[in-house]
XYZ file of C-alpha atoms in Angstrom:
487
model
C -9.939 -18.651 -6.362
C -13.204 -18.494 -4.464
C -12.504 -16.059 -1.642
C -14.930 -14.712 0.901
C -14.524 -12.195 3.684
C -16.346 -14.501 6.118
C -13.833 -16.015 8.537
C -14.353 -19.745 8.655
C -13.341 -21.913 11.593
C -9.589 -22.301 11.342
C -8.534 -25.845 10.437
C -5.405 -27.406 11.838
C -2.973 -25.700 9.516
C 0.109 -27.667 8.532
C 2.860 -25.657 10.197
C 6.359 -25.851 8.742
C 8.921 -26.394 11.459
C 12.634 -25.567 11.277
C 15.062 -27.956 12.932
C 18.453 -27.555 14.582
C 21.504 -27.897 12.385
C 25.193 -28.366 13.065
C 28.136 -27.140 11.055
C 29.626 -30.049 9.154
C 31.471 -30.356 5.867
C 28.097 -30.301 4.122
C 26.120 -27.087 4.124
C 22.892 -28.222 5.794
C 19.626 -27.171 4.215
C 17.725 -26.454 7.447
C 18.724 -24.294 10.384
C 17.469 -23.286 13.786
C 14.542 -20.970 14.138
C 15.729 -17.603 15.353
C 14.004 -14.406 16.369
C 17.005 -12.367 15.251
C 17.938 -11.379 11.718
C 20.978 -13.668 11.804
C 22.652 -14.825 8.613
C 23.150 -18.444 7.558
C 26.687 -18.361 8.932
C 27.909 -16.267 11.897
C 30.454 -14.210 9.930
C 29.609 -14.330 6.209
C 31.917 -12.874 3.535
C 31.734 -9.149 2.815
C 29.068 -8.925 0.110
C 30.186 -5.549 -1.237
C 33.749 -6.795 -1.693
C 32.488 -9.960 -3.418
C 30.318 -8.003 -5.871
C 33.185 -5.657 -6.800
C 35.700 -8.500 -7.006
C 33.429 -10.302 -9.462
C 33.248 -7.327 -11.823
C 30.337 -5.430 -10.293
C 30.223 -1.841 -9.095
C 29.123 -0.436 -5.735
C 29.064 3.314 -5.094
C 31.666 4.260 -2.481
C 28.951 5.894 -0.347
C 26.834 2.709 -0.085
C 27.205 0.540 3.007
C 25.383 -2.355 4.674
C 23.916 -1.358 8.035
C 21.458 -2.501 10.675
C 18.374 -0.355 10.025
C 16.276 -1.268 13.066
C 15.092 -4.310 14.943
C 12.206 -4.968 12.533
C 13.833 -4.217 9.176
C 17.166 -5.908 9.854
C 20.075 -5.242 7.520
C 19.780 -2.893 4.581
C 21.724 -0.505 2.381
C 22.419 3.023 3.634
C 24.179 6.078 2.213
C 27.388 6.960 4.081
C 27.279 10.435 2.547
C 25.025 12.387 0.201
C 24.611 10.777 -3.217
C 23.478 12.916 -6.194
C 20.366 12.019 -8.175
C 21.133 9.891 -11.239
C 24.184 8.202 -9.702
C 24.811 4.520 -10.314
C 24.516 2.875 -6.896
C 25.067 -0.783 -7.787
C 25.860 -2.498 -11.097
C 25.707 -6.290 -11.402
C 27.248 -7.916 -14.483
C 25.376 -10.687 -16.271
C 26.875 -13.592 -14.334
C 26.110 -12.370 -10.781
C 22.272 -12.696 -10.619
C 21.089 -16.158 -9.600
C 18.589 -17.587 -12.122
C 16.918 -20.915 -12.674
C 18.589 -21.746 -15.979
C 19.598 -24.885 -17.831
C 23.259 -25.311 -18.612
C 24.121 -28.142 -21.001
C 27.173 -29.000 -18.920
C 25.175 -29.554 -15.734
C 24.101 -33.211 -15.406
C 21.552 -32.319 -12.705
C 19.531 -30.036 -14.924
C 17.088 -32.640 -16.180
C 16.180 -33.582 -12.607
C 15.817 -29.947 -11.583
C 13.573 -29.295 -14.575
C 11.528 -32.369 -13.741
C 10.972 -31.057 -10.209
C 10.288 -27.513 -11.428
C 7.503 -28.778 -13.683
C 5.615 -29.886 -10.562
C 5.469 -26.293 -9.282
C 2.334 -24.256 -10.164
C 3.038 -20.944 -11.880
C 1.577 -18.905 -9.012
C 4.327 -20.339 -6.781
C 7.081 -19.427 -9.270
C 9.416 -18.614 -6.361
C 9.755 -22.341 -5.624
C 11.317 -22.994 -9.034
C 14.131 -20.553 -8.402
C 14.161 -21.791 -4.813
C 15.256 -25.219 -6.071
C 18.271 -23.608 -7.715
C 19.001 -21.673 -4.522
C 18.901 -24.889 -2.464
C 21.157 -26.613 -4.970
C 23.735 -23.849 -4.681
C 23.393 -23.746 -0.903
C 24.218 -27.454 -0.727
C 27.106 -27.265 -3.191
C 30.595 -27.046 -1.748
C 32.462 -24.308 -3.588
C 29.351 -22.710 -5.068
C 30.095 -19.484 -6.912
C 27.149 -17.882 -5.081
C 28.115 -19.017 -1.565
C 29.331 -15.521 -0.504
C 25.842 -14.278 -1.401
C 23.865 -17.222 -0.007
C 25.745 -17.164 3.300
C 24.496 -13.594 3.814
C 20.852 -14.665 3.519
C 18.735 -14.806 6.700
C 18.367 -18.075 8.566
C 14.631 -17.596 8.860
C 11.838 -15.555 7.323
C 8.806 -13.920 8.935
C 6.290 -15.135 6.347
C 3.076 -16.817 7.583
C 3.987 -20.338 6.422
C 6.389 -20.383 9.376
C 3.915 -18.917 11.885
C 2.764 -21.138 14.750
C -0.744 -22.455 14.111
C -2.289 -20.053 16.618
C -0.775 -17.031 14.867
C -2.000 -18.225 11.479
C -5.466 -18.291 13.038
C -4.774 -14.831 14.496
C -4.683 -13.377 10.980
C -8.519 -13.596 11.088
C -8.931 -13.077 7.335
C -10.210 -16.001 5.277
C -8.552 -15.174 1.909
C -5.098 -15.052 3.520
C -5.762 -18.121 5.673
C -6.630 -19.936 2.458
C -3.381 -18.883 0.782
C -1.231 -19.803 3.796
C -2.885 -23.214 4.056
C -2.498 -23.728 0.306
C 1.243 -22.956 0.429
C 1.829 -25.187 3.436
C -0.038 -28.057 1.777
C 1.944 -27.559 -1.417
C 5.272 -27.674 0.453
C 4.316 -30.834 2.348
C 3.171 -32.515 -0.871
C 6.184 -31.248 -2.826
C 8.491 -32.656 -0.148
C 7.166 -36.121 -0.968
C 7.547 -35.471 -4.697
C 11.170 -34.409 -4.245
C 11.986 -37.369 -2.005
C 10.410 -39.770 -4.491
C 12.316 -38.291 -7.416
C 15.672 -38.340 -5.615
C 15.276 -41.590 -3.650
C 17.468 -43.842 -5.807
C 20.215 -41.342 -6.671
C 23.817 -41.669 -5.585
C 25.444 -38.612 -3.928
C 27.458 -37.744 -7.049
C 24.295 -37.586 -9.183
C 22.159 -35.936 -6.490
C 21.390 -32.237 -7.212
C 21.509 -31.429 -3.486
C 24.697 -33.317 -2.660
C 22.866 -36.294 -1.181
C 21.143 -34.196 1.465
C 17.520 -34.705 2.404
C 15.238 -31.953 1.204
C 12.192 -31.471 3.434
C 9.255 -29.065 3.609
C 11.194 -26.793 5.950
C 14.134 -26.342 3.587
C 11.793 -25.949 0.622
C 9.844 -23.325 2.559
C 13.054 -21.480 3.423
C 14.104 -21.435 -0.232
C 10.686 -20.342 -1.511
C 10.559 -17.581 1.103
C 14.084 -16.406 0.294
C 13.139 -16.067 -3.366
C 9.665 -14.540 -2.890
C 11.058 -11.910 -0.508
C 14.177 -11.040 -2.501
C 13.866 -11.964 -6.185
C 12.939 -9.615 -9.018
C 11.169 -10.542 -12.237
C 13.337 -8.944 -14.924
C 14.098 -9.453 -18.592
C 16.646 -12.092 -19.516
C 18.922 -12.037 -22.541
C 17.427 -11.599 -25.965
C 15.880 -14.650 -27.570
C 17.118 -15.348 -31.129
C 13.755 -14.068 -32.401
C 14.440 -10.713 -30.747
C 12.022 -11.028 -27.814
C 12.972 -10.915 -24.161
C 11.624 -13.345 -21.599
C 10.479 -12.361 -18.107
C 12.880 -14.210 -15.781
C 12.892 -14.284 -11.957
C 16.356 -13.674 -10.589
C 18.021 -13.019 -7.258
C 20.175 -9.894 -7.303
C 22.996 -10.004 -4.738
C 23.271 -6.807 -2.689
C 20.495 -5.099 -4.666
C 17.970 -7.254 -2.801
C 19.028 -5.552 0.440
C 17.219 -2.364 -0.623
C 14.039 -2.012 1.410
C 10.578 -1.100 0.105
C 8.868 2.269 -0.172
C 5.958 3.588 -2.216
C 8.125 6.741 -2.509
C 11.465 5.180 -3.481
C 14.747 7.036 -3.863
C 16.194 4.459 -6.268
C 15.086 2.305 -9.203
C 16.289 -0.771 -11.081
C 17.488 -0.356 -14.662
C 18.553 -3.049 -17.124
C 21.171 -2.147 -19.709
C 23.189 -3.990 -22.268
C 26.891 -4.033 -21.465
C 28.553 -2.681 -24.631
C 31.735 -4.675 -24.023
C 30.068 -8.093 -23.606
C 26.640 -7.408 -25.190
C 25.140 -9.109 -22.101
C 22.471 -7.643 -19.872
C 23.559 -5.952 -16.651
C 21.313 -4.841 -13.789
C 21.775 -1.453 -12.155
C 20.319 0.467 -9.266
C 20.240 4.199 -9.976
C 19.503 7.036 -7.548
C 16.052 8.364 -8.466
C 16.490 11.371 -6.180
C 19.344 12.888 -4.197
C 19.992 10.562 -1.230
C 21.019 12.167 2.040
C 23.633 10.825 4.419
C 22.304 7.935 6.569
C 19.196 7.546 4.378
C 18.339 3.937 3.433
C 18.290 2.929 -0.247
C 14.655 2.291 -1.130
C 13.005 0.553 -4.084
C 9.298 0.131 -4.784
C 8.463 -3.580 -4.764
C 5.162 -2.879 -6.503
C 1.650 -1.529 -5.911
C 0.745 -4.486 -3.708
C -1.829 -5.203 -1.026
C -0.781 -6.253 2.470
C -1.736 -9.827 1.544
C 1.179 -9.968 -0.895
C 3.545 -8.076 1.388
C 2.918 -10.465 4.280
C 2.778 -13.682 2.229
C 5.896 -12.971 0.171
C 7.939 -10.463 2.180
C 6.958 -11.000 5.799
C 5.792 -7.477 6.657
C 2.764 -5.209 6.326
C 2.465 -1.543 5.353
C 0.592 0.836 7.643
C -2.130 2.746 5.745
C -1.216 0.928 2.523
C -3.054 2.803 -0.273
C -3.231 -0.416 -2.325
C -4.643 -2.629 0.402
C -8.129 -3.997 -0.086
C -10.591 -6.497 1.337
C -11.800 -9.338 -0.848
C -15.386 -10.593 -0.803
C -17.503 -13.020 -2.731
C -20.319 -11.513 -4.812
C -23.167 -13.236 -3.032
C -26.813 -12.386 -3.825
C -28.119 -13.470 -0.439
C -25.504 -11.447 1.450
C -26.195 -8.356 -0.668
C -29.950 -8.719 -0.170
C -29.359 -8.897 3.593
C -27.090 -5.828 3.418
C -29.685 -3.887 1.418
C -32.485 -4.703 3.838
C -30.249 -3.753 6.787
C -29.653 -0.440 5.014
C -33.386 0.182 4.643
C -33.531 -0.492 0.890
C -36.913 -1.948 -0.062
C -37.258 -5.148 -2.096
C -33.667 -5.755 -3.250
C -33.366 -8.554 -5.803
C -29.688 -9.543 -5.863
C -30.680 -13.187 -5.352
C -33.144 -13.088 -8.266
C -32.210 -10.364 -10.759
C -34.424 -9.660 -13.754
C -33.328 -11.216 -17.069
C -32.024 -7.873 -18.377
C -30.062 -7.367 -15.148
C -28.714 -10.919 -15.392
C -27.439 -10.125 -18.867
C -25.460 -7.134 -17.585
C -24.130 -9.193 -14.654
C -22.868 -11.717 -17.226
C -21.007 -8.917 -19.013
C -19.401 -8.127 -15.639
C -18.479 -11.822 -15.208
C -20.686 -11.982 -12.105
C -23.137 -14.407 -13.716
C -23.049 -17.003 -16.474
C -20.463 -19.625 -17.361
C -17.331 -17.458 -17.039
C -18.212 -15.940 -13.683
C -15.569 -14.551 -11.322
C -17.254 -13.775 -8.025
C -14.193 -12.323 -6.288
C -14.738 -8.591 -5.753
C -13.041 -6.088 -3.472
C -13.408 -2.976 -1.348
C -10.620 -0.497 -0.674
C -7.446 0.189 -2.610
C -7.328 2.765 -5.361
C -10.945 2.249 -6.440
C -12.595 2.238 -2.966
C -15.261 -0.006 -4.510
C -14.227 -2.376 -7.287
C -15.835 -1.233 -10.538
C -17.568 -4.543 -11.273
C -19.216 -4.568 -7.838
C -20.307 -0.923 -8.110
C -21.787 -1.418 -11.594
C -23.615 -4.572 -10.522
C -25.157 -2.873 -7.509
C -26.240 0.174 -9.510
C -27.904 -2.102 -12.061
C -29.626 -4.480 -9.627
C -30.894 -1.629 -7.438
C -32.396 0.064 -10.483
C -35.778 -0.962 -11.862
C -35.539 1.172 -14.993
C -34.051 -0.834 -17.842
C -34.225 2.081 -20.311
C -32.231 4.379 -18.023
C -29.565 1.727 -17.370
C -29.142 1.005 -21.070
C -28.243 4.642 -21.733
C -24.882 4.120 -20.021
C -21.905 1.952 -20.907
C -20.303 -0.313 -18.320
C -17.256 1.929 -17.837
C -19.534 4.726 -16.589
C -21.467 2.406 -14.281
C -18.190 1.094 -12.874
C -16.869 4.548 -12.013
C -17.219 6.034 -8.558
C -16.390 9.398 -10.138
C -19.461 9.144 -12.371
C -21.850 10.991 -10.088
C -25.164 9.169 -9.749
C -25.548 8.059 -13.400
C -28.807 6.228 -12.561
C -30.066 8.932 -10.237
C -29.274 10.188 -6.752
C -31.676 7.769 -5.074
C -29.974 4.833 -6.799
C -26.475 5.836 -5.674
C -27.672 6.502 -2.115
C -29.199 3.003 -2.014
C -25.982 1.502 -3.420
C -23.720 3.272 -0.938
C -25.935 2.482 2.046
C -25.971 -1.179 1.018
C -22.191 -1.148 0.761
C -21.880 0.462 4.202
C -24.121 -2.278 5.638
C -21.977 -4.873 3.855
C -18.891 -3.357 5.525
C -20.575 -3.608 8.928
C -21.296 -7.285 8.279
C -17.710 -7.851 7.145
C -16.312 -6.198 10.284
C -18.622 -8.348 12.392
C -16.953 -11.501 11.079
C -13.633 -10.543 12.693
C -13.484 -12.085 16.195
C -11.810 -8.960 17.652
C -12.224 -5.213 17.303
C -9.383 -2.788 16.519
C -9.453 -1.570 20.144
C -8.844 -5.159 21.307
C -5.990 -5.572 18.828
C -4.293 -2.333 19.853
C -4.585 -3.351 23.498
C -2.856 -6.667 22.729
C -0.005 -4.827 21.003
C 0.425 -2.565 24.027
C 0.671 -5.649 26.237
C 3.846 -6.606 24.379
C 2.947 -9.008 21.570
C 6.025 -9.784 19.511
C 7.252 -11.792 16.556
C 4.619 -13.518 14.441
C 1.867 -12.637 16.923
C 2.618 -8.939 16.485
C 2.678 -9.310 12.695
C -0.666 -11.125 12.676
C -2.291 -8.435 14.848
C -0.841 -5.601 12.749
C -2.101 -7.293 9.597
C -5.678 -7.715 10.820
C -5.742 -4.126 12.139
C -4.904 -2.901 8.642
C -7.646 -5.060 7.088
C -10.243 -3.669 9.485
C -8.927 -0.155 8.844
C -9.502 -0.633 5.115
C -13.157 -1.484 5.768
C -13.602 1.476 8.110
C -12.003 3.847 5.572
C -14.411 2.594 2.883
C -17.346 3.175 5.231
C -16.191 6.732 5.956
C -15.726 7.469 2.268
C -19.160 6.142 1.339
C -20.838 7.877 4.288
C -19.481 11.215 3.064
C -20.849 10.463 -0.396
C -24.282 9.605 1.002
C -24.330 12.845 3.007
C -23.313 14.899 -0.035
C -25.872 13.223 -2.296
C -28.603 13.581 0.320
C -27.919 17.302 0.667
C -28.043 17.735 -3.114
C -31.251 15.719 -3.290
C -32.820 17.900 -0.562
C -31.706 21.101 -2.286
C -33.165 19.892 -5.602
C -36.497 19.002 -3.953
C -36.698 22.388 -2.229
C -35.815 24.174 -5.482
């Protein structure tokens, strides 16, 4: 994907709308938009009782509780639970997977639809299965599905103005892409199912629209886990997305107190999924899993929330020679040549995939690296005029921020000052400043507007943190350079 930090004028994003539904014999596939964390039905079955009745295990100290207004329902410890305890065990048949059963006549149609889904939107494939089970009267998974939220706080359901309020081009691109896919996929589904009779229809004859598809994709992306399935006859295991009833009510933390374990049930030789206490869990503490070392882009797109001071958050830019030349000149660097590197520099840029036929111009600032290694190496090389000195070092050294001034102090100072200027330019492309955003939050922004403002605050904070980090490095290098000159 070609992503740039520059915020382009926001097009008229296709917004997915949710429509009113009424309770009939059929289980409708769209429901009313709601600001609350309401379930699909007003009083769904007790999920803990269902899991245990179906052969699962739930620790006696685990309960479902309302955590707070933003997090909704989650799992909480009723009393202290020792480290290493099994918290939840799901037997093989309880997770919801997109699988083909020979006895199911609808499978060929479901597979045909699933083939139209790009791999990056894998959640939609399992979402089709979820919709099928939601529509089915007497579905085995209805006690689980009925406990799912009516709506999700992911950006595809934001009003158009709040999508624009995200202010960050890479995410705007992804939101627009998902909305376009759902609108196009709606037509594909309708075309495929148009001539079917209700008894041969995988969704019980109900119309499937972009709203219901969006609900299903969001339910899966925010709750499913990619785990190993059963062993293939050749001994390998396949990575399979699956929805894990009850387990998916554990919230996220980068410092979790629980983890997911897969084990083979000795009695059935089938795989079971467990949640085990990673640490001792105190009374009233929520059960927390780590969803992954993800940026706020993924958290908002797939889960509908952002993490304050997320250590894995970053800002994506396009490696652009003209922009880097402008940044260098703004930083006081004389005669930068990012737009026209020397042949030997071009060769190294090709090795970094920033030039040549296999180029990947997406680079990033922030996260664990502060400056992505490819970007740092490229800048060190292009801002150096000494080919012999550059060729003394391998790319891994040039990519490392911990490698202190491999091409000389003056080179690193020029690199860091250029990067600081680039950060200033990037911040300038946001229509509002952090002070403006914080003022809007204090005025009482709520719902998707609040989420959009919180998200863009975190993006700007990433850039500011990078600037602070690099400024400290420039100061330290400058002091060392001065001390060396005086010595």
